[in-house]
Amino acid sequence: MGIDLRQVMAAILTFSMFVMLGNMIKRDHIDPLLEPLPVTSKVQYEVLKVSKPGMMKLSGIEYGPWKQQNEPIKPCWKMPSSKGKNQKSSGYVFVSLTHGPEYHALQIANAVIVARLLGATLALPDIRGTKLGEKRNFGEIYDVNKFITSLNGIVRVDKNPPTESSNEKLPIVQVPNKVSEQFVASNIKPIFQNKRNLKIVTYFNSSTKEKMTSTLNSYQCLAMFQSLKLQPELQELVDSMVGTLRSLSQKTRCRFIAVDLRVDVLEKKGCQESDFASKRCYKAEEIGDFLKKIGFHRDTTIYLTQTGWHSRLNGLRDVFPNTFTKDAIIPADEKAKFVDSESRDYEKFIDFYMCTQGDAFIPVFPSRFYEGVVGERIALGKTQIFIPSKKISTSADDYIPPYIAKKTHFAHSCFC
């Protein structure tokens, strides 16, 4: 029986069509929120790390209200002289870091100023969790060696203070945010001279103007923006997540933006649809409309600070399909340690640093988290920040916060 060449060709063409259809489904038509996102391998990420985070240049058209990132800014402070750094310590200052990363830099700045003015040694801080009595070692979150090195010549830092100093019942002194030399001399020095060891606790005024608009001295600037770096394992995790989102952005010729949107906070704030004119926080669908209004393309990659997907976020996803929470992009082998654990403290640090690295940052509600991220972004030269508003303007420039437009954030006093 002869072979009909027409039947053979028809079979080949049919098979080819099925192969092409399969590739289309795999590459272009998988819903990113219904399928797990491919984890960037170490080899792939080495390629992504050629450019510094936030500096990747995309070829071709770039969609969205984007302005080229500013050149890296330089610190205005001078490195301190090492003169007298080896003088014998007259006692210890202890401090615990509390409430999350947006508070830690301010607490460290206070501790450094107090210890320096007293001629005391700063005991390596511990970190308090959200649960009562929960405590972490400094090195579980931050890089101990970088912390000590960054403060060299400013204050002595002791990783292992004498047992008798740390175990005794320490006097606790409350100090205001951005403590002054006069306050230390009047309120802390007399106690220190008597006890030789004490613990400080920073209290924060509820006034936004008091918090963020004053200037800082050189030691405060250095302590706030140079001393607290994530420990290597946590930093590598955040870098891999940023790399994954940048890779997706490059494919769509768009940008990666971070949106501080958490359903639990919106519920606490009581954002109701009827209160749109006066409210200070926005629902997911309203954020989608806002981003679209000021020019962000549908293919923009969005990172949300929300943990786990929630149906109330669907309104944003409908407008911007490439919207992810950390659960979708964190490597599976790291998820058990940093996301699925009983304590969610690690997630705060992941979210904070992801928001500092996005090409743009969109805060959905006013908070210290927002203020802290703005300060870090100013230090990095990443001033692409937009505040949602009910204004009808479609110009992104009309939504830049005063912290940036008028340079009212104290971080501007640290960088030139």
Coordinates of C-alpha atoms in Angstrom, one line a residue:
M1 CA 0.0 0.0 0.0
G2 CA 1.5 3.4 -1.1
I3 CA 1.9 6.4 1.2
D4 CA -0.1 9.4 0.5
L5 CA 2.3 12.4 0.8
R6 CA -0.6 14.8 1.3
Q7 CA -1.7 12.9 4.4
V8 CA 1.9 12.9 5.8
M9 CA 2.1 16.7 5.3
A10 CA -1.3 17.3 6.9
A11 CA -0.2 15.3 9.9
I12 CA 3.0 17.3 10.3
L13 CA 1.2 20.6 10.0
T14 CA -1.4 19.5 12.6
F15 CA 1.3 18.4 15.0
S16 CA 3.2 21.8 14.5
M17 CA 0.0 23.7 15.3
F18 CA -0.5 21.8 18.6
V19 CA 3.1 22.6 19.6
M20 CA 2.7 26.3 18.8
L21 CA -0.5 26.4 20.8
G22 CA 1.2 24.7 23.8
N23 CA 4.0 27.3 23.7
M24 CA 1.5 30.2 23.6
I25 CA -0.4 28.8 26.6
K26 CA 2.8 28.3 28.6
R27 CA 4.4 31.7 27.8
D28 CA 1.6 34.2 27.5
H29 CA -1.6 33.0 28.9
I30 CA -0.9 31.7 32.4
D31 CA -2.6 33.9 35.0
P32 CA 0.3 34.9 37.3
L33 CA -1.9 34.8 40.4
L34 CA -3.2 31.3 39.7
E35 CA 0.2 29.7 38.7
P36 CA 3.3 29.8 40.8
L37 CA 5.9 32.3 39.6
P38 CA 9.1 30.7 38.4
V39 CA 11.9 31.3 41.0
T40 CA 14.9 33.0 39.6
S41 CA 17.8 30.7 39.7
K42 CA 21.2 31.7 41.1
V43 CA 22.7 31.7 37.6
Q44 CA 19.9 33.8 36.2
Y45 CA 20.1 36.3 39.1
E46 CA 23.9 36.7 38.6
V47 CA 22.9 38.2 35.3
L48 CA 20.4 40.5 36.9
K49 CA 22.9 41.7 39.4
V50 CA 25.1 43.3 36.8
S51 CA 23.2 46.5 37.4
K52 CA 22.6 47.9 40.9
P53 CA 19.0 47.4 42.2
G54 CA 16.9 50.1 40.8
M55 CA 19.3 51.0 38.0
M56 CA 18.4 48.5 35.3
K57 CA 18.1 50.1 31.9
L58 CA 15.4 48.7 29.6
S59 CA 15.6 48.7 25.9
G60 CA 12.9 50.0 23.7
I61 CA 9.7 51.8 24.8
E62 CA 9.2 52.3 28.6
Y63 CA 5.6 52.7 29.6
G64 CA 4.4 54.9 32.4
P65 CA 4.9 58.3 34.0
W66 CA 8.6 57.6 34.4
K67 CA 11.5 60.1 34.9
Q68 CA 15.0 58.9 34.8
Q69 CA 16.3 58.1 38.2
N70 CA 18.5 60.9 39.7
E71 CA 22.2 60.4 39.9
P72 CA 23.2 58.8 43.3
I73 CA 23.3 61.5 45.9
K74 CA 26.2 62.1 48.2
P75 CA 26.0 62.4 52.0
C76 CA 26.5 65.9 53.3
W77 CA 28.1 64.7 56.6
K78 CA 31.8 64.3 57.2
M79 CA 33.2 61.1 58.5
P80 CA 34.1 61.6 62.2
S81 CA 37.6 61.8 63.5
S82 CA 38.9 58.6 65.2
K83 CA 40.6 60.7 67.9
G84 CA 39.8 59.4 71.3
K85 CA 37.8 56.4 70.1
N86 CA 39.9 54.0 72.2
Q87 CA 39.3 55.9 75.4
K88 CA 38.1 53.7 78.3
S89 CA 34.3 53.5 78.4
S90 CA 32.6 54.9 81.5
G91 CA 29.6 52.6 81.3
Y92 CA 27.0 51.1 78.9
V93 CA 23.9 52.4 77.1
F94 CA 21.4 49.7 76.2
V95 CA 18.5 49.9 73.7
S96 CA 15.9 47.6 72.2
L97 CA 14.7 48.1 68.7
T98 CA 10.9 47.9 68.6
H99 CA 7.8 48.4 66.3
G100 CA 9.5 47.5 63.0
P101 CA 12.1 48.8 60.6
E102 CA 10.4 52.2 60.1
Y103 CA 11.3 53.0 63.8
H104 CA 14.6 51.3 64.1
A105 CA 16.8 53.9 62.3
L106 CA 15.4 56.6 64.6
Q107 CA 16.0 54.5 67.7
I108 CA 19.5 53.8 66.7
A109 CA 20.2 57.4 66.0
N110 CA 19.1 58.3 69.5
A111 CA 21.2 55.6 71.1
V112 CA 24.3 56.7 69.2
I113 CA 23.9 60.3 70.2
V114 CA 23.3 59.4 73.8
A115 CA 26.2 57.0 74.1
R116 CA 28.6 59.4 72.4
L117 CA 27.6 62.4 74.6
L118 CA 28.0 60.3 77.7
G119 CA 31.3 58.7 76.6
A120 CA 29.6 55.3 77.0
T121 CA 29.7 52.1 75.1
L122 CA 26.7 51.1 73.1
A123 CA 25.6 47.5 73.8
L124 CA 24.6 45.7 70.7
P125 CA 20.8 46.2 70.6
D126 CA 18.3 43.4 70.7
I127 CA 15.1 43.4 68.6
R128 CA 11.6 43.0 70.2
G129 CA 8.9 41.3 68.3
T130 CA 5.2 42.0 68.0
K131 CA 4.3 39.5 70.7
L132 CA 4.8 40.2 74.4
G133 CA 8.2 38.9 75.5
E134 CA 9.3 38.0 72.0
K135 CA 13.0 39.0 71.5
R136 CA 15.5 38.4 68.6
N137 CA 19.2 38.8 68.4
F138 CA 20.3 41.8 66.4
G139 CA 22.1 39.4 63.9
E140 CA 18.9 37.7 63.0
I141 CA 17.8 40.8 61.1
Y142 CA 20.8 43.1 60.7
D143 CA 24.5 42.7 59.7
V144 CA 26.4 42.9 63.0
N145 CA 29.8 43.5 61.5
K146 CA 28.6 46.3 59.2
F147 CA 26.8 47.9 62.1
I148 CA 29.9 48.0 64.2
T149 CA 32.2 49.1 61.4
S150 CA 29.8 51.9 60.3
L151 CA 29.9 53.4 63.8
N152 CA 33.7 53.1 64.2
G153 CA 35.0 56.4 65.4
I154 CA 31.6 57.6 66.7
V155 CA 30.8 55.2 69.5
R156 CA 32.2 51.9 70.8
V157 CA 29.8 48.9 70.2
D158 CA 30.1 45.8 72.4
K159 CA 28.6 42.6 71.1
N160 CA 29.0 41.0 74.5
P161 CA 28.6 43.5 77.3
P162 CA 29.6 42.3 80.8
T163 CA 27.0 40.0 82.3
E164 CA 26.8 42.1 85.4
S165 CA 25.9 45.2 83.3
S166 CA 23.2 43.5 81.2
N167 CA 21.6 41.5 84.0
E168 CA 21.3 44.2 86.6
K169 CA 18.1 46.1 86.9
L170 CA 18.8 49.0 84.6
P171 CA 17.3 52.5 85.0
I172 CA 15.1 53.2 82.0
V173 CA 15.1 56.7 80.6
Q174 CA 12.6 57.9 78.0
V175 CA 14.0 60.2 75.4
P176 CA 12.3 62.1 72.6
N177 CA 12.7 61.4 68.9
K178 CA 15.9 63.1 67.7
V179 CA 17.2 63.7 71.2
S180 CA 19.2 67.0 71.7
E181 CA 22.5 67.5 73.5
Q182 CA 20.7 69.7 76.1
F183 CA 18.2 67.0 76.9
V184 CA 21.0 64.5 77.4
A185 CA 22.9 66.9 79.7
S186 CA 19.9 67.7 81.8
N187 CA 17.9 64.5 81.9
I188 CA 20.3 61.6 81.2
K189 CA 23.8 62.5 82.3
P190 CA 22.9 62.8 86.1
I191 CA 21.4 59.3 86.1
F192 CA 24.3 57.8 84.1
Q193 CA 26.9 59.3 86.4
N194 CA 25.2 57.7 89.4
K195 CA 24.3 54.3 87.8
R196 CA 27.0 54.0 85.0
N197 CA 24.6 51.8 83.0
L198 CA 21.1 52.6 81.7
K199 CA 18.6 51.8 79.0
I200 CA 16.9 54.3 76.8
V201 CA 13.5 54.1 75.2
T202 CA 12.5 56.5 72.5
Y203 CA 9.0 57.9 72.5
F204 CA 7.5 59.4 69.3
N205 CA 5.4 62.5 69.1
S206 CA 2.2 62.0 67.1
S207 CA 2.9 65.3 65.2
T208 CA 4.0 64.5 61.7
K209 CA 5.7 67.9 61.4
E210 CA 7.7 67.2 64.5
K211 CA 8.7 63.8 63.3
M212 CA 10.0 64.4 59.8
T213 CA 10.7 68.0 59.1
S214 CA 13.6 68.9 61.4
T215 CA 17.2 68.6 60.4
L216 CA 19.8 66.0 61.6
N217 CA 23.4 66.3 62.6
S218 CA 26.2 64.3 61.0
Y219 CA 26.1 61.5 63.6
Q220 CA 22.4 61.0 63.4
C221 CA 22.6 61.0 59.6
L222 CA 25.3 58.3 59.6
A223 CA 23.6 56.2 62.2
M224 CA 20.2 56.3 60.4
F225 CA 21.3 55.7 56.8
Q226 CA 24.6 53.7 57.1
S227 CA 24.5 51.5 60.1
L228 CA 21.4 49.2 59.6
K229 CA 21.9 46.8 56.8
L230 CA 20.1 43.4 56.5
Q231 CA 22.0 40.3 57.4
P232 CA 23.4 38.5 54.3
E233 CA 20.8 35.7 54.1
L234 CA 17.9 38.1 54.4
Q235 CA 19.5 40.6 52.0
E236 CA 20.0 37.9 49.4
L237 CA 16.4 36.9 49.7
V238 CA 15.2 40.5 49.1
D239 CA 17.6 40.9 46.2
S240 CA 16.3 37.7 44.5
M241 CA 12.7 39.0 44.9
V242 CA 13.7 42.3 43.4
G243 CA 15.5 40.6 40.6
T244 CA 12.5 38.4 39.7
L245 CA 10.2 41.5 39.5
R246 CA 12.8 43.4 37.4
S247 CA 13.1 40.4 35.1
L248 CA 9.3 40.5 34.5
S249 CA 9.3 44.3 34.0
Q250 CA 12.0 44.0 31.4
K251 CA 10.0 41.5 29.4
T252 CA 7.0 44.0 29.3
R253 CA 9.2 47.1 28.9
C254 CA 7.5 48.6 31.9
R255 CA 8.6 49.3 35.5
F256 CA 8.4 47.6 38.8
I257 CA 6.5 49.6 41.4
A258 CA 5.8 48.9 45.1
V259 CA 2.4 49.6 46.6
D260 CA 1.9 49.6 50.3
L261 CA -1.5 48.1 50.3
R262 CA -2.6 45.7 53.1
V263 CA -6.2 44.6 53.5
D264 CA -6.0 44.4 57.3
V265 CA -4.9 48.0 57.6
L266 CA -7.6 49.2 55.3
E267 CA -10.2 47.4 57.4
K268 CA -8.8 49.1 60.6
K269 CA -8.8 52.5 58.9
G270 CA -12.5 52.0 58.0
C271 CA -12.2 53.1 54.4
Q272 CA -15.8 53.2 53.2
E273 CA -16.9 53.9 49.7
S274 CA -19.2 56.8 50.9
D275 CA -16.3 58.6 52.5
F276 CA -14.1 58.8 49.4
A277 CA -13.9 62.7 49.4
S278 CA -12.4 62.9 52.9
K279 CA -10.7 59.6 53.5
R280 CA -6.9 59.2 53.6
C281 CA -6.7 55.6 52.4
Y282 CA -7.9 53.8 49.2
K283 CA -9.3 50.5 48.2
A284 CA -7.6 48.2 45.6
E285 CA -9.8 49.2 42.7
E286 CA -9.3 52.9 43.4
I287 CA -5.5 52.4 43.4
G288 CA -5.8 50.7 40.0
D289 CA -7.8 53.6 38.7
F290 CA -5.3 56.1 40.1
L291 CA -2.3 54.3 38.6
K292 CA -4.0 54.1 35.2
K293 CA -5.0 57.8 35.4
I294 CA -1.5 59.0 35.9
G295 CA -0.1 56.9 33.0
F296 CA 1.1 53.5 34.3
H297 CA 0.7 50.9 31.6
R298 CA -1.5 47.8 32.1
D299 CA 1.7 45.6 31.9
T300 CA 3.4 47.4 34.9
T301 CA 4.7 44.9 37.5
I302 CA 3.3 45.7 41.0
Y303 CA 4.5 44.4 44.3
L304 CA 2.0 44.6 47.2
T305 CA 2.9 44.5 50.9
Q306 CA -0.2 42.3 51.5
T307 CA 0.6 38.8 52.7
G308 CA -1.3 36.3 50.7
W309 CA -3.9 37.1 48.1
H310 CA -7.2 38.5 49.2
S311 CA -10.4 38.8 47.1
R312 CA -10.5 42.5 48.0
L313 CA -7.4 43.0 45.8
N314 CA -9.1 41.7 42.7
G315 CA -10.1 45.2 41.6
L316 CA -6.4 46.1 41.3
R317 CA -5.5 42.9 39.5
D318 CA -8.3 43.5 37.0
V319 CA -6.5 46.6 35.8
F320 CA -2.9 45.5 36.4
P321 CA -2.7 41.7 35.9
N322 CA 1.0 41.5 36.8
T323 CA 0.3 42.2 40.5
F324 CA 2.0 40.0 43.1
T325 CA 2.3 39.6 46.8
K326 CA 5.5 38.3 48.4
D327 CA 4.0 34.7 48.6
A328 CA 4.1 34.5 44.8
I329 CA 7.7 35.5 44.3
I330 CA 9.6 34.3 47.4
P331 CA 11.6 31.1 46.7
A332 CA 9.9 28.1 48.1
D333 CA 12.8 27.0 50.2
E334 CA 12.8 30.4 52.0
K335 CA 9.1 30.7 52.5
A336 CA 8.9 28.4 55.5
K337 CA 11.5 30.5 57.4
F338 CA 10.6 34.0 56.4
V339 CA 6.8 34.0 55.6
D340 CA 5.1 30.8 56.9
S341 CA 6.5 31.1 60.4
E342 CA 4.3 31.9 63.4
S343 CA 5.9 35.3 63.8
R344 CA 5.4 37.7 60.8
D345 CA 8.3 40.0 61.9
Y346 CA 10.5 39.1 58.9
E347 CA 7.7 40.1 56.5
K348 CA 7.9 43.7 57.8
F349 CA 11.5 43.9 56.8
I350 CA 10.9 42.3 53.5
D351 CA 8.1 44.7 52.7
F352 CA 10.1 47.7 53.9
Y353 CA 13.1 47.0 51.7
M354 CA 11.0 46.0 48.7
C355 CA 9.3 49.4 48.9
T356 CA 12.7 51.2 49.0
Q357 CA 13.8 49.3 45.8
G358 CA 10.8 49.7 43.6
D359 CA 11.2 52.0 40.6
A360 CA 8.2 53.9 42.1
F361 CA 6.5 53.8 45.5
I362 CA 2.8 54.2 46.1
P363 CA 1.7 54.5 49.7
V364 CA -2.1 53.9 50.1
F365 CA -2.4 55.4 53.6
P366 CA -0.3 57.7 55.8
S367 CA 1.9 55.9 58.3
R368 CA 5.4 55.8 59.7
F369 CA 6.1 53.0 57.3
Y370 CA 5.5 55.4 54.5
E371 CA 7.7 58.1 56.1
G372 CA 10.5 55.6 56.8
V373 CA 10.4 54.3 53.2
V374 CA 10.5 57.9 51.9
G375 CA 13.6 58.6 53.9
E376 CA 15.4 55.5 52.6
R377 CA 14.4 56.3 49.0
I378 CA 15.8 59.9 49.4
A379 CA 19.1 58.4 50.5
L380 CA 19.1 56.1 47.5
G381 CA 18.1 58.9 45.0
K382 CA 14.8 57.1 44.3
T383 CA 12.3 60.0 44.6
Q384 CA 9.6 58.6 42.3
I385 CA 6.8 58.6 44.8
F386 CA 3.1 59.3 44.1
I387 CA 0.4 59.9 46.7
P388 CA -3.1 58.8 45.6
S389 CA -5.7 61.6 45.6
K390 CA -9.2 62.3 44.4
K391 CA -7.8 65.1 42.2
I392 CA -8.9 65.0 38.5
S393 CA -5.4 65.8 37.2
T394 CA -3.8 63.2 35.0
S395 CA -0.3 64.6 35.5
A396 CA 1.8 62.4 37.8
D397 CA 3.7 65.5 38.9
D398 CA 0.6 66.7 40.8
Y399 CA 0.8 63.7 43.1
I400 CA 4.3 64.0 44.3
P401 CA 4.3 64.4 48.1
P402 CA 5.7 67.6 49.8
Y403 CA 8.5 65.4 51.3
I404 CA 9.9 65.2 47.8
A405 CA 8.5 68.3 46.0
K406 CA 9.3 70.7 48.8
K407 CA 12.1 68.7 50.4
T408 CA 10.5 68.8 53.8
H409 CA 11.6 65.3 54.9
F410 CA 14.6 65.4 57.3
A411 CA 16.5 63.0 55.1
H412 CA 17.2 65.9 52.8
S413 CA 19.4 67.4 55.5
C414 CA 21.7 64.4 55.2
F415 CA 22.2 64.3 51.5
C416 CA 23.4 66.8 48.9

